[in-house]
PDB file of N, CA and C in Angstrom:
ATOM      1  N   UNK N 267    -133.160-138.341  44.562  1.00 46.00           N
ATOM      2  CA  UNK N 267    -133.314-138.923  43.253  1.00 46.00           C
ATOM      3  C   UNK N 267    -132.217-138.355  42.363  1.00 46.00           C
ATOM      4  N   UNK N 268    -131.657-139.265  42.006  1.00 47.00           N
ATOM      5  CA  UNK N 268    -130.268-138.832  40.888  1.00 47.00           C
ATOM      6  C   UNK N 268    -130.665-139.324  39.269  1.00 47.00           C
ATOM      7  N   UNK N 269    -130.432-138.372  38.520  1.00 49.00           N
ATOM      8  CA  UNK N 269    -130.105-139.026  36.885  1.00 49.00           C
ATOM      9  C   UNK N 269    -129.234-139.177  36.491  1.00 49.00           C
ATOM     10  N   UNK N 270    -129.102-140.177  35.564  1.00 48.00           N
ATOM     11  CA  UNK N 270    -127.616-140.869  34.999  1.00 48.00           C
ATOM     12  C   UNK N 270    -127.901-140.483  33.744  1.00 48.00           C
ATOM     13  N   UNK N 271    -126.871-139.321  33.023  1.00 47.00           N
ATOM     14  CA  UNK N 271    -127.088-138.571  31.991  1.00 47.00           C
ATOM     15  C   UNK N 271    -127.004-139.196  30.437  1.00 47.00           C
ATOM     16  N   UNK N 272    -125.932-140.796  31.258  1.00 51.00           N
ATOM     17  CA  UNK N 272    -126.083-141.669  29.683  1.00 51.00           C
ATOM     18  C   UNK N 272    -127.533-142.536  29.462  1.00 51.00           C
ATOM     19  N   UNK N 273    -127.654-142.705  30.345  1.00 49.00           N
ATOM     20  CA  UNK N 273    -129.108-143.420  29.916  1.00 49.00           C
ATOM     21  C   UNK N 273    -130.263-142.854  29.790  1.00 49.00           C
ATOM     22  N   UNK N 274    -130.456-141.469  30.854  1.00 53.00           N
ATOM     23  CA  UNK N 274    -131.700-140.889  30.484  1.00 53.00           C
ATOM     24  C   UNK N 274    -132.083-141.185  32.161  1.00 53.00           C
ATOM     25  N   UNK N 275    -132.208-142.033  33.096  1.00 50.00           N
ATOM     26  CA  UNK N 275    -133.109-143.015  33.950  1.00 50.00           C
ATOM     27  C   UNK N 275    -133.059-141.702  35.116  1.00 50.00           C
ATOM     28  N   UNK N 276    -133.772-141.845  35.523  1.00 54.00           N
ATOM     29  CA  UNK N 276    -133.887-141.104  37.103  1.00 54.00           C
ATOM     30  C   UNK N 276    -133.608-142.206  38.093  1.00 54.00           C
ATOM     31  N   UNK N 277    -132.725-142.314  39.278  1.00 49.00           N
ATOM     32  CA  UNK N 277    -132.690-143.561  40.155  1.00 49.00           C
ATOM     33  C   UNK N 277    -133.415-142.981  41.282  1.00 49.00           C
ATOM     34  N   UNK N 278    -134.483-143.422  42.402  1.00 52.00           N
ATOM     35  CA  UNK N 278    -134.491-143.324  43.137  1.00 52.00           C
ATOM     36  C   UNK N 278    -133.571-144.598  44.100  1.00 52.00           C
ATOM     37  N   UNK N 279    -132.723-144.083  45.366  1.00 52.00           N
ATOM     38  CA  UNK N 279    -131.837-144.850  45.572  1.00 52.00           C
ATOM     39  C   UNK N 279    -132.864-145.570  46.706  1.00 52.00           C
ATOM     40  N   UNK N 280    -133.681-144.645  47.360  1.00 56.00           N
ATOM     41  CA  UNK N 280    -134.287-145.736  48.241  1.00 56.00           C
ATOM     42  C   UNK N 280    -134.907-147.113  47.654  1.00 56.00           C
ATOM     43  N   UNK N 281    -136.096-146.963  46.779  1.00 56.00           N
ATOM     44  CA  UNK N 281    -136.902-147.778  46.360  1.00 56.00           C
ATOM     45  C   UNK N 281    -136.266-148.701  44.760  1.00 56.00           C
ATOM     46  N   UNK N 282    -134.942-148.476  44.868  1.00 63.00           N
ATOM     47  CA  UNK N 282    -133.974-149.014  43.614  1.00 63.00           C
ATOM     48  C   UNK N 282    -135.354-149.071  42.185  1.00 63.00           C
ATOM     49  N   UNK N 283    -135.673-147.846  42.026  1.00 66.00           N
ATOM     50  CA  UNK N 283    -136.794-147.925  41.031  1.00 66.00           C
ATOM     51  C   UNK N 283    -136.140-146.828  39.868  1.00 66.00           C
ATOM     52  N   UNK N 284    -136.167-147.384  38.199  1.00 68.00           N
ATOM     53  CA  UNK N 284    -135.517-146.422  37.618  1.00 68.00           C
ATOM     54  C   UNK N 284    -137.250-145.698  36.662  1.00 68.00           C
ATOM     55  N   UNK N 285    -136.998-144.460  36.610  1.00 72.00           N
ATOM     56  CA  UNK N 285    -137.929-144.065  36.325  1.00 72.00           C
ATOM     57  C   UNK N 285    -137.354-142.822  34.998  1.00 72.00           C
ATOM     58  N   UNK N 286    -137.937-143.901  33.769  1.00 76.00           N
ATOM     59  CA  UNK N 286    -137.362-142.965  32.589  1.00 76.00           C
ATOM     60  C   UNK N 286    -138.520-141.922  32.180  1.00 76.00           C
ATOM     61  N   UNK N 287    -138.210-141.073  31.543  1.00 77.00           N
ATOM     62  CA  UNK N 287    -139.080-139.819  31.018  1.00 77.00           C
ATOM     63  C   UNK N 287    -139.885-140.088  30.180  1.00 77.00           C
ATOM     64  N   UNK N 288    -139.552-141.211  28.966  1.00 83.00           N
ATOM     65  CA  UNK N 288    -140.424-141.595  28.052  1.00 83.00           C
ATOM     66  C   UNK N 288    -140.565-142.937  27.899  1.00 83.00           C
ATOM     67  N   UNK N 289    -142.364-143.002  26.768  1.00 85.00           N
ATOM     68  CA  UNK N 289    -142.262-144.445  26.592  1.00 85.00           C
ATOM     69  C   UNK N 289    -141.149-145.284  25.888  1.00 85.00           C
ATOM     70  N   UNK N 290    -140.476-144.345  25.262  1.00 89.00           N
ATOM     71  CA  UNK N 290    -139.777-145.402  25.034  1.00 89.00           C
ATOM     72  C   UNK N 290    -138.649-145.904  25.354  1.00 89.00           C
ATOM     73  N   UNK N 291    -138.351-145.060  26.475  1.00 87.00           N
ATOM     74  CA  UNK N 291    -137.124-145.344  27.502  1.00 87.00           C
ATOM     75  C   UNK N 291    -137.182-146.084  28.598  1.00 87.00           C
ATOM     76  N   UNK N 292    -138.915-146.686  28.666  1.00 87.00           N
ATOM     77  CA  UNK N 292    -139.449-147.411  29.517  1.00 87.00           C
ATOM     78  C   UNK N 292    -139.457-149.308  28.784  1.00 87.00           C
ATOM     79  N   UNK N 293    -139.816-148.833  26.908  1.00 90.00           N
ATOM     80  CA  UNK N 293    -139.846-149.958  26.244  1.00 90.00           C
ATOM     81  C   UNK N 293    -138.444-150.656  26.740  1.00 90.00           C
ATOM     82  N   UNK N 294    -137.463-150.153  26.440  1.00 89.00           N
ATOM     83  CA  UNK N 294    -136.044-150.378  26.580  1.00 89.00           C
ATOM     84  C   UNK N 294    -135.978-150.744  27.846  1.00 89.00           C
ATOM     85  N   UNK N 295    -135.847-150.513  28.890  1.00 87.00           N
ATOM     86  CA  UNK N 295    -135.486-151.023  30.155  1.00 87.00           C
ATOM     87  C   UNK N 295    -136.385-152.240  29.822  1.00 87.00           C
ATOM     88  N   UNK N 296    -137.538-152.441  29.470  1.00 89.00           N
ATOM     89  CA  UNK N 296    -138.489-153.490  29.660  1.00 89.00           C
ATOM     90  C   UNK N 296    -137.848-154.768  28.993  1.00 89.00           C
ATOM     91  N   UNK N 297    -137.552-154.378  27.918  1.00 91.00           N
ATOM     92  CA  UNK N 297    -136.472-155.494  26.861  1.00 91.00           C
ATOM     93  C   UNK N 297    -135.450-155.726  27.308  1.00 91.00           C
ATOM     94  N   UNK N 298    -134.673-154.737  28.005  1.00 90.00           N
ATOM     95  CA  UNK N 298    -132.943-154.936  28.588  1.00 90.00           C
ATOM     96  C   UNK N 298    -133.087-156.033  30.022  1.00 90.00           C
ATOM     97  N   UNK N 299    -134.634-155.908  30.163  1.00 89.00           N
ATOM     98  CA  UNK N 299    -134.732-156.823  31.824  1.00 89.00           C
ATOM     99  C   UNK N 299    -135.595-158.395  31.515  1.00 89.00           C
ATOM    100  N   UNK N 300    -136.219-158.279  29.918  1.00 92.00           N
ATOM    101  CA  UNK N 300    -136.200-159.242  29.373  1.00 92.00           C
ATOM    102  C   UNK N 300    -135.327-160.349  29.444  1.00 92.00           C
ATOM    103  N   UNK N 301    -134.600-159.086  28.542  1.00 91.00           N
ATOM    104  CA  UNK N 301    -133.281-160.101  28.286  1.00 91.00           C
ATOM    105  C   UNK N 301    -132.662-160.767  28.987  1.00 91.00           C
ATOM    106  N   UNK N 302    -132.132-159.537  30.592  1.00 90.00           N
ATOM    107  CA  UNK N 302    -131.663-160.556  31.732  1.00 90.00           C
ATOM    108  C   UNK N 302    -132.110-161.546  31.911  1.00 90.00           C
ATOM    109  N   UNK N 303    -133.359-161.585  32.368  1.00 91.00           N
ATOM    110  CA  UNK N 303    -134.490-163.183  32.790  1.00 91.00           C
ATOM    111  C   UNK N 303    -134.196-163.834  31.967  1.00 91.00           C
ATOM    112  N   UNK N 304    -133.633-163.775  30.658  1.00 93.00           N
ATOM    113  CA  UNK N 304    -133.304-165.202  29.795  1.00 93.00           C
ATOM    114  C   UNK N 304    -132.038-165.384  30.544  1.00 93.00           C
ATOM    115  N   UNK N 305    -131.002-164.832  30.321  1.00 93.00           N
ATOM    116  CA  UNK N 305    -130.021-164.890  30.850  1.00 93.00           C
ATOM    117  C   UNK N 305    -129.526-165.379  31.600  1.00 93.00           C
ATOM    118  N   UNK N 306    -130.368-164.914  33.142  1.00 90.00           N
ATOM    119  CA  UNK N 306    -130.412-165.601  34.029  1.00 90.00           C
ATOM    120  C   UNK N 306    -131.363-166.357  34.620  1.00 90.00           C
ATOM    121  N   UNK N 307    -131.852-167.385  35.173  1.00 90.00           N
ATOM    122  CA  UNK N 307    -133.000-168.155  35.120  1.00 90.00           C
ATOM    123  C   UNK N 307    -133.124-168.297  36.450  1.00 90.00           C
ATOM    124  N   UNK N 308    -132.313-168.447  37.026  1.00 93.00           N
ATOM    125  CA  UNK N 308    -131.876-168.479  38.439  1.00 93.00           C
ATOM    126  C   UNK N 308    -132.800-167.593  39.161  1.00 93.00           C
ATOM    127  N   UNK N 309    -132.560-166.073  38.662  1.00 87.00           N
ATOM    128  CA  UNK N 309    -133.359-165.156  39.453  1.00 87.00           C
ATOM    129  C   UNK N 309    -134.487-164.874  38.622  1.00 87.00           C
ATOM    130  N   UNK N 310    -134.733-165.778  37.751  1.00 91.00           N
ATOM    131  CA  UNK N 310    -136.293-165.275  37.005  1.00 91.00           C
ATOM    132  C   UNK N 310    -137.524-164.632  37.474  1.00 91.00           C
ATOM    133  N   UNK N 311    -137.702-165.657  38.921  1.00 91.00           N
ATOM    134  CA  UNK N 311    -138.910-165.158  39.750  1.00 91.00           C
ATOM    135  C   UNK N 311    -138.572-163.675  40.230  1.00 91.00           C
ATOM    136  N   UNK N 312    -138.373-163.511  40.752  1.00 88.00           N
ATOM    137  CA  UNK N 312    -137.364-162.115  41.474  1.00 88.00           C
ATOM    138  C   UNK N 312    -137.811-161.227  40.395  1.00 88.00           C
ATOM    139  N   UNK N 313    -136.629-161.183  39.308  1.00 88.00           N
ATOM    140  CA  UNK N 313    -136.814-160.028  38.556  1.00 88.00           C
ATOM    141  C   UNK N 313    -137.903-159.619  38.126  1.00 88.00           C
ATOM    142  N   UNK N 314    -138.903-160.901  37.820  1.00 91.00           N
ATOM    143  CA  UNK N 314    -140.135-160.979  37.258  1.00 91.00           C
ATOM    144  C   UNK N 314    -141.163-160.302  37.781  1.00 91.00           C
ATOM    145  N   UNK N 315    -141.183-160.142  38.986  1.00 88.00           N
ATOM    146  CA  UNK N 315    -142.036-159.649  39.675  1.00 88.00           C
ATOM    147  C   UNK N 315    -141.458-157.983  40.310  1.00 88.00           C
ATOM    148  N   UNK N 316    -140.041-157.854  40.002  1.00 86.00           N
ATOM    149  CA  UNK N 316    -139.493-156.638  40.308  1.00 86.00           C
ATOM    150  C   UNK N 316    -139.892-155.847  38.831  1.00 86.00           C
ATOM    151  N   UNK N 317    -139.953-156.035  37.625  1.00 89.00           N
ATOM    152  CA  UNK N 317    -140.071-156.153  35.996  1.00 89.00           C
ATOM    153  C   UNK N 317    -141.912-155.637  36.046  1.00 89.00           C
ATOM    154  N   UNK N 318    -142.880-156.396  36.917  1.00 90.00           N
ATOM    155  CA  UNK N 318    -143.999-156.221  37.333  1.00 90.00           C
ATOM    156  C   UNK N 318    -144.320-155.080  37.773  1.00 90.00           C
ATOM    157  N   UNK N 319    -143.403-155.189  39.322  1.00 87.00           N
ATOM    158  CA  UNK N 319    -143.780-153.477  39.935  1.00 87.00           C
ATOM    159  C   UNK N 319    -143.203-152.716  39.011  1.00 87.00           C
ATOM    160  N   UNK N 320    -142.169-152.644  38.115  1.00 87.00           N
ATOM    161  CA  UNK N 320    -141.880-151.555  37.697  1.00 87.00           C
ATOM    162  C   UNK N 320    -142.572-150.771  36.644  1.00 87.00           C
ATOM    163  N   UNK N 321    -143.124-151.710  35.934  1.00 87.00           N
ATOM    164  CA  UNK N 321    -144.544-151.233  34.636  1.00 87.00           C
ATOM    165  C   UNK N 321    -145.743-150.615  35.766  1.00 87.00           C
ATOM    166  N   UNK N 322    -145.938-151.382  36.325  1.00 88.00           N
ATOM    167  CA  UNK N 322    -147.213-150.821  37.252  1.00 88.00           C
ATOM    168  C   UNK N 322    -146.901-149.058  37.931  1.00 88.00           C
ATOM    169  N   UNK N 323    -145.978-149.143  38.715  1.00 85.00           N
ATOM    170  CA  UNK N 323    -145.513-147.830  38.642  1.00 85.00           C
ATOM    171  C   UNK N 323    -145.148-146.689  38.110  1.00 85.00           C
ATOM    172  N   UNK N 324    -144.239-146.999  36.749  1.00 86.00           N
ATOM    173  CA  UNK N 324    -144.638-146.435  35.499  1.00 86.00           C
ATOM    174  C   UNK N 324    -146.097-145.997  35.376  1.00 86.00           C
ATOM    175  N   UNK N 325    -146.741-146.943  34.866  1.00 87.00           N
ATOM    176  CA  UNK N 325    -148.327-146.363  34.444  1.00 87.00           C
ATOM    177  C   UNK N 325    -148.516-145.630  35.417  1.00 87.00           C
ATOM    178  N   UNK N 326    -148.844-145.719  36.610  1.00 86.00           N
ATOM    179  CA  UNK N 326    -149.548-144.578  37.861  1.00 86.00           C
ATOM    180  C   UNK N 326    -148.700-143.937  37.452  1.00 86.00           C
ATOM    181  N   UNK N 327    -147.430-143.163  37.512  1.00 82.00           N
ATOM    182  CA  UNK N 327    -146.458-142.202  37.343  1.00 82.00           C
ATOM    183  C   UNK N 327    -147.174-141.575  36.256  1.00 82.00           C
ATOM    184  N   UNK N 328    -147.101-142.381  34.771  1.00 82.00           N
ATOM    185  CA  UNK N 328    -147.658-141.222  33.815  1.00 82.00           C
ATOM    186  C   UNK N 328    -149.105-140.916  33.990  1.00 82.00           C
ATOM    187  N   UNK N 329    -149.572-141.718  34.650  1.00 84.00           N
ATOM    188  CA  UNK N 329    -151.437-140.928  34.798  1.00 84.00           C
ATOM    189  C   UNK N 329    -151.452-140.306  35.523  1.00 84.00           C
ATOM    190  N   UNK N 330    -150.239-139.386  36.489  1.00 82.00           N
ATOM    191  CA  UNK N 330    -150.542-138.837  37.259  1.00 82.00           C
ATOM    192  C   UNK N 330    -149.604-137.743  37.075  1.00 82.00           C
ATOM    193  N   UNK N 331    -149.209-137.976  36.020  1.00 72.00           N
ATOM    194  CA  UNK N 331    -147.801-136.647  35.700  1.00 72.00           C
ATOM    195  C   UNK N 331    -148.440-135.127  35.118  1.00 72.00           C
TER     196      UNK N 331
END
C-alpha cells in the first residue's frame, strides 16, 4: 500500500482501491468520480458500481478502524 503525498489517498495497488484518512477526503473523491460519470457516459455503469464498492468499503474501514 503506497500514499500519494499530494492528495492524501492511500493506493492499494492490488485491489485499485483509494482509501483516504478522512471524511472529507472521501466526500471529494466521491464528487471528483461524480463528475467523471458525467463526463463520461460511456463507462457510467462501470464506474458506478466501482463508486459503489468504494463507499461500502469506506464505511466497513471506518467501523472497524
Amino acid at each position: 500500500m503506497t500514499t500519494n503525498n499530494k492528495t492524501g489517498y492511500k493506493y492499494d495497488e492490488e485491489d485499485d482501491i483509494y482509501m483516504p484518512d478522512t471524511i472529507w477526503q472521501e466526500l471529494r473523491f466521491i464528487f471528483f468520480m461524480l463528475n467523471y460519470i458525467c463526463k463520461n457516459p460511456e463507462k457510467q455503469e462501470k464506474e458506478l458500481k466501482n463508486l459503489r464498492r468504494q463507499i461500502a468499503i469506506y464505511l466497513f474501514w471506518m467501523k472497524n478502524k
